[in-house]
Amino acid sequence: MLNSFRLFVLFSLFFLVIFCSTTPVVQDLSGVWTLTNVNRSFSLDAKVPGSVQTSLESEAIIGNIYYRFNDVNYRWISYDTWSYKTTFTKQFESGNKYLLEFESIDTISEIKLNGITIGKTNNQFRIWRYDVTNYLSREGTWPNTLEVLIYPAALYAKNECEKYPYPVPGDPKSTVELYSGEYNRQFIRKAQCHFGWDWGLAPMTVAINRGVRLIEYSTARINSALVTQSCITQSTYELMVKVSLDSAISDGKVIVDVGEQREWTKTVTVTNSKEIEINMIIEEPNLWYPIGFGTQELYKVTIRVENNDDQAQDEISKQIGFRCVELIEDPAKNGGLTFYLKVNGIPIFLKGSNFVPLDLFEERITKERIMRFINSTIDANMNMVRIWGGGIYMTDEFYDIADSVGLMIMHDFQFACSMYPINKEFLSNVENEIIDQITRLSHHCSIVNWAGNNENEGALDWWPLDQQHPRLYLVDYVKLYLDTIYPLVKKMDPDRIFMPSSPSNGVLSQEPYVLRWGTPYNQSFGDVHFYDYNADCMDVSTFPSPRFASEYGYQSFDSTYAWDQISLAEDQKVDSELVNHREHHGSGILQMIEQISTHFNVGDNAMKWDNFIYLTQVQQSLCYQTETEHYRRQRSSEYQTMGALYWQGNTVWTAPSWSSIEFHQGRWKMLHYYAKNFFSDFLISPIESPTNTLSVYAINDSPLKKGDQVTMKLINWESTVLNSQELAIEVGPSQSAVVETLNVTEYFGENGCRDRTDCFIAFSSNYSPTNYFWPEYFNKLSLPTPKISVSNIKLLDQNTVEFTLQSDQIALFVFLQTTYSGKFQDNGFVMLKGEEKVLEWHAWEDFDFSKFELNLKVKDLSATFD
Ligand code: BMA
């Protein structure tokens, strides 16, 4: 009797919960839809989220999009009109409300529900929501038909351009032709690199590229919650939560809880309101630190709406981390102002790369690929990536992972290398985009800033048109970034650093908000982007001495493995039609050849496909090493350089590019292994002055004093150690200091080194990777031809192979590759005669251990000798 009574109570409680629970019900509408083009010559099943291009590829209607010239061959797809259709049933409850949500549509579309147009979209970066209560079928069993018609983006952009009262300078004809790209990108809010870039194809994706859902609710639903923080002191934070409800709540409350154990909580009662602001003071939270400076403490913020009977109406949660990010612009030692970040009071040298979309077909950006990229970034001792303005705002996953590993993000708004229109419609479209993205992203502690755009301030005098009418375009620039975007950031995300552009000189005054105009490449203020392809990249005197180098770089080729996936044997020549088709940077190949010939012997062997590829990677690695170490050595100098983000971490297809990671499987080029070394938190870095003084720097990025024992060895090309010296060094926190100086000529002479072509110096230590001083370029030397053997190949665990390398002569830039994707413990290194090197390789995929040896290729510089 007692038992059945208990059951009865439990049952009643269960139903009470079910029927009283009024929280929104979400129906996921992603899945397989039907895709047709306008004349119905194509009809296929297509995944949503997904693009027309990848759907046609999976149904084998077109071939591999990345193969040979297919970027151009398949451009027709983007000129057709496409219809995505699905049906779904929904038990309609009168009195309830129904909302249809698209996280992103790419780009110009019309949305129809049961034949009626419910909305039109014109911005890939907005979240589109429609109240569809009046358009749903009232009969639960009767299916609703949802259709998204997507129109050609290039035609829309062309039309907008033609309607515009005056020209808006952007990519000229020569550039668009070089990229095999498309025109007028500045007239449409679609990822700007979809139109082609100097490292990328122009896929002109047509897509429902993120989630689609139907939300059913009956009471107050949380439409959005903006969660931001302001650092009052390093241990006191103000958390600001702005909740926007879908409909006014007449009587109820909003509760904000911080932490799993509700360490902090605040409840506000609400009467007849849709917009609710809750500010709370958080005392002494555990802080979030960038990687290398502490742990990443994260807290869950839960925002709950309840009615007066304590019944939940809606609830959402976001993950946050408390940290103080300050941009320090103090008078600098050499005039001008400093420009660096302090996080939680610690000055941080920013080390990293610039990020472009992981894939231009967004549906292919899996969590695994994001993880691989971010892990690769962290593995290479980087603490930051800059999300560049010509791509996309990434999905939440990306920022969640960055938050959890301590990777800082500099974030451009998505405008790049162009002037932009400023008509009413465009500006209001941008406003909504900024509101959507700040609302979605502002709680992420990894994001340290918002920047108005990439290089558009610099672009104010790039073209004849803006040179002729400087005021016209300057006024437009101010209207878009300073009068439209900046006030939104100030209002919505006031504690976040705003940079007008990258690069920029920062601001002259915050109130009123006035930029420090003039060339944004001024080294005494703000950040710079620096490229000089004609100068010798191993001569430090050609580099600037800025406060922060947020872009710099040189090109190289992807591996032969990557090219094998997308080309034929006939394409695999340095001057083939395919290579020229994919080299979008004017004179890029010639510049690589010039740079290589300055430092290496370039004969017939060097120009062979795989050797040339190898040489471009060796050269690229040396260029970035030289330039990055130059910036790092200057952290304590009068220049106070405090950041080096090279261009570019990743890329979007197999082509000559600046990237250190290939598109194909996210494999590391040689540069990425070098980055791991040149970004090491503790680094020994030698540099010779024009008067032959070698200064040996020790760079310590950590906030703790560091002592180390450095072994300095003078070695000749027969691998004889002519002199070996131990240096006991000590470097203060966050400092770069000279720990040893010597006169190269005297030191060589005294130690039996014939001349500069006879020897080099190696520096090894406990905390720094081995680094070298090369007194002469490699084409001046007579180098031995080593034989490198591989032995003791062992499987350490399912994913790790260990093996031993040995060389019978000195071997330079020893580069290991396998057909399997994975990463080596070290690569691109130097081996001395007789030296044994035990290395590990970590697999990223299943592989056949018995074939590992066969698949392991070892190359060194001698392969390029004639
Ligand atoms: C920069 C970037 C990109 C470009 C790169 C290489 O200035 O902002 O626009 O791809 O240079 O040219």
PDB file of N, CA, C and O in Angstrom, residues 139-177:
ATOM      1  N   GLU A 139      -1.821  21.623 -37.981  1.00  0.00           N
ATOM      2  CA  GLU A 139      -2.093  20.201 -37.827  1.00  0.00           C
ATOM      3  C   GLU A 139      -0.774  19.498 -37.540  1.00  0.00           C
ATOM      4  O   GLU A 139       0.133  19.538 -38.378  1.00  0.00           O
ATOM      5  N   GLY A 140      -0.653  18.904 -36.365  1.00  0.00           N
ATOM      6  CA  GLY A 140       0.605  18.299 -35.966  1.00  0.00           C
ATOM      7  C   GLY A 140       1.177  17.310 -36.945  1.00  0.00           C
ATOM      8  O   GLY A 140       2.386  17.226 -37.145  1.00  0.00           O
ATOM      9  N   THR A 141       0.318  16.542 -37.602  1.00  0.00           N
ATOM     10  CA  THR A 141       0.826  15.504 -38.489  1.00  0.00           C
ATOM     11  C   THR A 141       1.148  16.056 -39.881  1.00  0.00           C
ATOM     12  O   THR A 141       1.750  15.372 -40.705  1.00  0.00           O
ATOM     13  N   TRP A 142       0.677  17.240 -40.141  1.00  0.00           N
ATOM     14  CA  TRP A 142       0.880  17.826 -41.477  1.00  0.00           C
ATOM     15  C   TRP A 142       2.271  18.455 -41.542  1.00  0.00           C
ATOM     16  O   TRP A 142       2.590  19.357 -40.786  1.00  0.00           O
ATOM     17  N   PRO A 143       3.128  17.980 -42.446  1.00  0.00           N
ATOM     18  CA  PRO A 143       4.502  18.480 -42.419  1.00  0.00           C
ATOM     19  C   PRO A 143       4.632  19.936 -42.892  1.00  0.00           C
ATOM     20  O   PRO A 143       3.888  20.361 -43.781  1.00  0.00           O
ATOM     21  N   ASN A 144       5.545  20.613 -42.270  1.00  0.00           N
ATOM     22  CA  ASN A 144       5.900  21.969 -42.706  1.00  0.00           C
ATOM     23  C   ASN A 144       7.028  21.866 -43.721  1.00  0.00           C
ATOM     24  O   ASN A 144       7.919  21.014 -43.581  1.00  0.00           O
ATOM     25  N   THR A 145       6.989  22.733 -44.701  1.00  0.00           N
ATOM     26  CA  THR A 145       8.078  22.746 -45.677  1.00  0.00           C
ATOM     27  C   THR A 145       8.907  24.010 -45.483  1.00  0.00           C
ATOM     28  O   THR A 145       8.363  25.120 -45.508  1.00  0.00           O
ATOM     29  N   LEU A 146      10.184  23.792 -45.292  1.00  0.00           N
ATOM     30  CA  LEU A 146      11.101  24.930 -45.112  1.00  0.00           C
ATOM     31  C   LEU A 146      12.049  24.964 -46.305  1.00  0.00           C
ATOM     32  O   LEU A 146      12.656  23.955 -46.658  1.00  0.00           O
ATOM     33  N   GLU A 147      12.137  26.139 -46.915  1.00  0.00           N
ATOM     34  CA  GLU A 147      13.009  26.260 -48.088  1.00  0.00           C
ATOM     35  C   GLU A 147      13.919  27.468 -47.935  1.00  0.00           C
ATOM     36  O   GLU A 147      13.478  28.540 -47.502  1.00  0.00           O
ATOM     37  N   VAL A 148      15.183  27.268 -48.294  1.00  0.00           N
ATOM     38  CA  VAL A 148      16.105  28.402 -48.314  1.00  0.00           C
ATOM     39  C   VAL A 148      16.646  28.515 -49.740  1.00  0.00           C
ATOM     40  O   VAL A 148      17.285  27.599 -50.247  1.00  0.00           O
ATOM     41  N   LEU A 149      16.329  29.625 -50.363  1.00  0.00           N
ATOM     42  CA  LEU A 149      16.807  29.876 -51.726  1.00  0.00           C
ATOM     43  C   LEU A 149      18.041  30.739 -51.628  1.00  0.00           C
ATOM     44  O   LEU A 149      18.002  31.804 -50.985  1.00  0.00           O
ATOM     45  N   ILE A 150      19.136  30.303 -52.234  1.00  0.00           N
ATOM     46  CA  ILE A 150      20.368  31.105 -52.116  1.00  0.00           C
ATOM     47  C   ILE A 150      20.778  31.626 -53.505  1.00  0.00           C
ATOM     48  O   ILE A 150      20.904  30.857 -54.463  1.00  0.00           O
ATOM     49  N   TYR A 151      20.943  32.929 -53.569  1.00  0.00           N
ATOM     50  CA  TYR A 151      21.209  33.615 -54.839  1.00  0.00           C
ATOM     51  C   TYR A 151      22.704  33.882 -55.015  1.00  0.00           C
ATOM     52  O   TYR A 151      23.442  33.955 -54.038  1.00  0.00           O
ATOM     53  N   PRO A 152      23.119  34.090 -56.271  1.00  0.00           N
ATOM     54  CA  PRO A 152      24.564  34.278 -56.534  1.00  0.00           C
ATOM     55  C   PRO A 152      25.142  35.510 -55.834  1.00  0.00           C
ATOM     56  O   PRO A 152      24.702  36.640 -56.076  1.00  0.00           O
ATOM     57  N   ALA A 153      26.115  35.269 -54.996  1.00  0.00           N
ATOM     58  CA  ALA A 153      26.724  36.348 -54.201  1.00  0.00           C
ATOM     59  C   ALA A 153      27.446  37.359 -55.097  1.00  0.00           C
ATOM     60  O   ALA A 153      27.377  38.562 -54.859  1.00  0.00           O
ATOM     61  N   ALA A 154      28.142  36.856 -56.113  1.00  0.00           N
ATOM     62  CA  ALA A 154      28.930  37.761 -56.951  1.00  0.00           C
ATOM     63  C   ALA A 154      28.011  38.730 -57.701  1.00  0.00           C
ATOM     64  O   ALA A 154      28.347  39.905 -57.881  1.00  0.00           O
ATOM     65  N   LEU A 155      26.837  38.245 -58.111  1.00  0.00           N
ATOM     66  CA  LEU A 155      25.914  39.122 -58.835  1.00  0.00           C
ATOM     67  C   LEU A 155      25.307  40.161 -57.901  1.00  0.00           C
ATOM     68  O   LEU A 155      25.129  41.319 -58.259  1.00  0.00           O
ATOM     69  N   TYR A 156      25.015  39.733 -56.693  1.00  0.00           N
ATOM     70  CA  TYR A 156      24.494  40.666 -55.692  1.00  0.00           C
ATOM     71  C   TYR A 156      25.518  41.775 -55.459  1.00  0.00           C
ATOM     72  O   TYR A 156      25.205  42.966 -55.469  1.00  0.00           O
ATOM     73  N   ALA A 157      26.786  41.363 -55.261  1.00  0.00           N
ATOM     74  CA  ALA A 157      27.842  42.350 -54.969  1.00  0.00           C
ATOM     75  C   ALA A 157      28.012  43.305 -56.150  1.00  0.00           C
ATOM     76  O   ALA A 157      28.173  44.518 -55.971  1.00  0.00           O
ATOM     77  N   LYS A 158      27.914  42.754 -57.348  1.00  0.00           N
ATOM     78  CA  LYS A 158      28.079  43.582 -58.554  1.00  0.00           C
ATOM     79  C   LYS A 158      26.961  44.618 -58.616  1.00  0.00           C
ATOM     80  O   LYS A 158      27.186  45.801 -58.871  1.00  0.00           O
ATOM     81  N   ASN A 159      25.776  44.151 -58.361  1.00  0.00           N
ATOM     82  CA  ASN A 159      24.614  45.018 -58.404  1.00  0.00           C
ATOM     83  C   ASN A 159      24.718  46.126 -57.354  1.00  0.00           C
ATOM     84  O   ASN A 159      24.444  47.295 -57.620  1.00  0.00           O
ATOM     85  N   GLU A 160      25.161  45.757 -56.154  1.00  0.00           N
ATOM     86  CA  GLU A 160      25.324  46.764 -55.090  1.00  0.00           C
ATOM     87  C   GLU A 160      26.373  47.802 -55.502  1.00  0.00           C
ATOM     88  O   GLU A 160      26.216  48.989 -55.247  1.00  0.00           O
ATOM     89  N   CYS A 161      27.408  47.299 -56.128  1.00  0.00           N
ATOM     90  CA  CYS A 161      28.482  48.191 -56.569  1.00  0.00           C
ATOM     91  C   CYS A 161      27.949  49.163 -57.627  1.00  0.00           C
ATOM     92  O   CYS A 161      28.201  50.363 -57.572  1.00  0.00           O
ATOM     93  N   GLU A 162      27.175  48.628 -58.572  1.00  0.00           N
ATOM     94  CA  GLU A 162      26.651  49.480 -59.644  1.00  0.00           C
ATOM     95  C   GLU A 162      25.679  50.536 -59.120  1.00  0.00           C
ATOM     96  O   GLU A 162      25.612  51.637 -59.632  1.00  0.00           O
ATOM     97  N   LYS A 163      24.935  50.155 -58.081  1.00  0.00           N
ATOM     98  CA  LYS A 163      23.963  51.103 -57.516  1.00  0.00           C
ATOM     99  C   LYS A 163      24.639  52.206 -56.700  1.00  0.00           C
ATOM    100  O   LYS A 163      24.056  53.228 -56.432  1.00  0.00           O
ATOM    101  N   TYR A 164      25.855  51.932 -56.256  1.00  0.00           N
ATOM    102  CA  TYR A 164      26.493  52.843 -55.311  1.00  0.00           C
ATOM    103  C   TYR A 164      26.886  54.136 -56.029  1.00  0.00           C
ATOM    104  O   TYR A 164      27.381  54.094 -57.151  1.00  0.00           O
ATOM    105  N   PRO A 165      26.695  55.282 -55.375  1.00  0.00           N
ATOM    106  CA  PRO A 165      26.887  56.550 -56.085  1.00  0.00           C
ATOM    107  C   PRO A 165      28.311  56.865 -56.522  1.00  0.00           C
ATOM    108  O   PRO A 165      28.521  57.675 -57.415  1.00  0.00           O
ATOM    109  N   TYR A 166      29.305  56.274 -55.902  1.00  0.00           N
ATOM    110  CA  TYR A 166      30.682  56.555 -56.328  1.00  0.00           C
ATOM    111  C   TYR A 166      31.524  55.295 -56.086  1.00  0.00           C
ATOM    112  O   TYR A 166      31.124  54.411 -55.327  1.00  0.00           O
ATOM    113  N   PRO A 167      32.679  55.210 -56.750  1.00  0.00           N
ATOM    114  CA  PRO A 167      33.476  53.970 -56.617  1.00  0.00           C
ATOM    115  C   PRO A 167      34.019  53.777 -55.198  1.00  0.00           C
ATOM    116  O   PRO A 167      34.356  54.760 -54.526  1.00  0.00           O
ATOM    117  N   VAL A 168      34.072  52.538 -54.782  1.00  0.00           N
ATOM    118  CA  VAL A 168      34.633  52.196 -53.468  1.00  0.00           C
ATOM    119  C   VAL A 168      35.844  51.304 -53.724  1.00  0.00           C
ATOM    120  O   VAL A 168      35.693  50.126 -54.040  1.00  0.00           O
ATOM    121  N   PRO A 169      37.056  51.845 -53.637  1.00  0.00           N
ATOM    122  CA  PRO A 169      38.235  51.068 -54.042  1.00  0.00           C
ATOM    123  C   PRO A 169      38.405  49.761 -53.266  1.00  0.00           C
ATOM    124  O   PRO A 169      38.185  49.705 -52.057  1.00  0.00           O
ATOM    125  N   GLY A 170      38.763  48.743 -54.001  1.00  0.00           N
ATOM    126  CA  GLY A 170      39.026  47.423 -53.431  1.00  0.00           C
ATOM    127  C   GLY A 170      39.957  46.717 -54.397  1.00  0.00           C
ATOM    128  O   GLY A 170      40.701  47.375 -55.139  1.00  0.00           O
ATOM    129  N   ASP A 171      39.916  45.376 -54.421  1.00  0.00           N
ATOM    130  CA  ASP A 171      40.838  44.648 -55.293  1.00  0.00           C
ATOM    131  C   ASP A 171      40.707  45.109 -56.743  1.00  0.00           C
ATOM    132  O   ASP A 171      39.626  45.015 -57.335  1.00  0.00           O
ATOM    133  N   PRO A 172      41.793  45.570 -57.360  1.00  0.00           N
ATOM    134  CA  PRO A 172      41.712  45.948 -58.768  1.00  0.00           C
ATOM    135  C   PRO A 172      41.705  44.719 -59.678  1.00  0.00           C
ATOM    136  O   PRO A 172      41.940  43.595 -59.214  1.00  0.00           O
ATOM    137  N   LYS A 173      41.459  44.967 -60.971  1.00  0.00           N
ATOM    138  CA  LYS A 173      41.367  43.889 -61.956  1.00  0.00           C
ATOM    139  C   LYS A 173      42.600  42.982 -61.909  1.00  0.00           C
ATOM    140  O   LYS A 173      42.474  41.743 -61.906  1.00  0.00           O
ATOM    141  N   SER A 174      43.790  43.594 -61.839  1.00  0.00           N
ATOM    142  CA  SER A 174      45.012  42.779 -61.882  1.00  0.00           C
ATOM    143  C   SER A 174      45.036  41.797 -60.703  1.00  0.00           C
ATOM    144  O   SER A 174      45.438  40.640 -60.857  1.00  0.00           O
ATOM    145  N   THR A 175      44.583  42.246 -59.551  1.00  0.00           N
ATOM    146  CA  THR A 175      44.591  41.375 -58.373  1.00  0.00           C
ATOM    147  C   THR A 175      43.567  40.262 -58.540  1.00  0.00           C
ATOM    148  O   THR A 175      43.869  39.081 -58.313  1.00  0.00           O
ATOM    149  N   VAL A 176      42.357  40.631 -58.943  1.00  0.00           N
ATOM    150  CA  VAL A 176      41.305  39.625 -59.087  1.00  0.00           C
ATOM    151  C   VAL A 176      41.739  38.573 -60.115  1.00  0.00           C
ATOM    152  O   VAL A 176      41.543  37.367 -59.918  1.00  0.00           O
ATOM    153  N   GLU A 177      42.392  39.031 -61.172  1.00  0.00           N
ATOM    154  CA  GLU A 177      42.846  38.064 -62.194  1.00  0.00           C
ATOM    155  C   GLU A 177      43.942  37.152 -61.637  1.00  0.00           C
ATOM    156  O   GLU A 177      43.943  35.951 -61.862  1.00  0.00           O
TER     157      GLU A 177
END
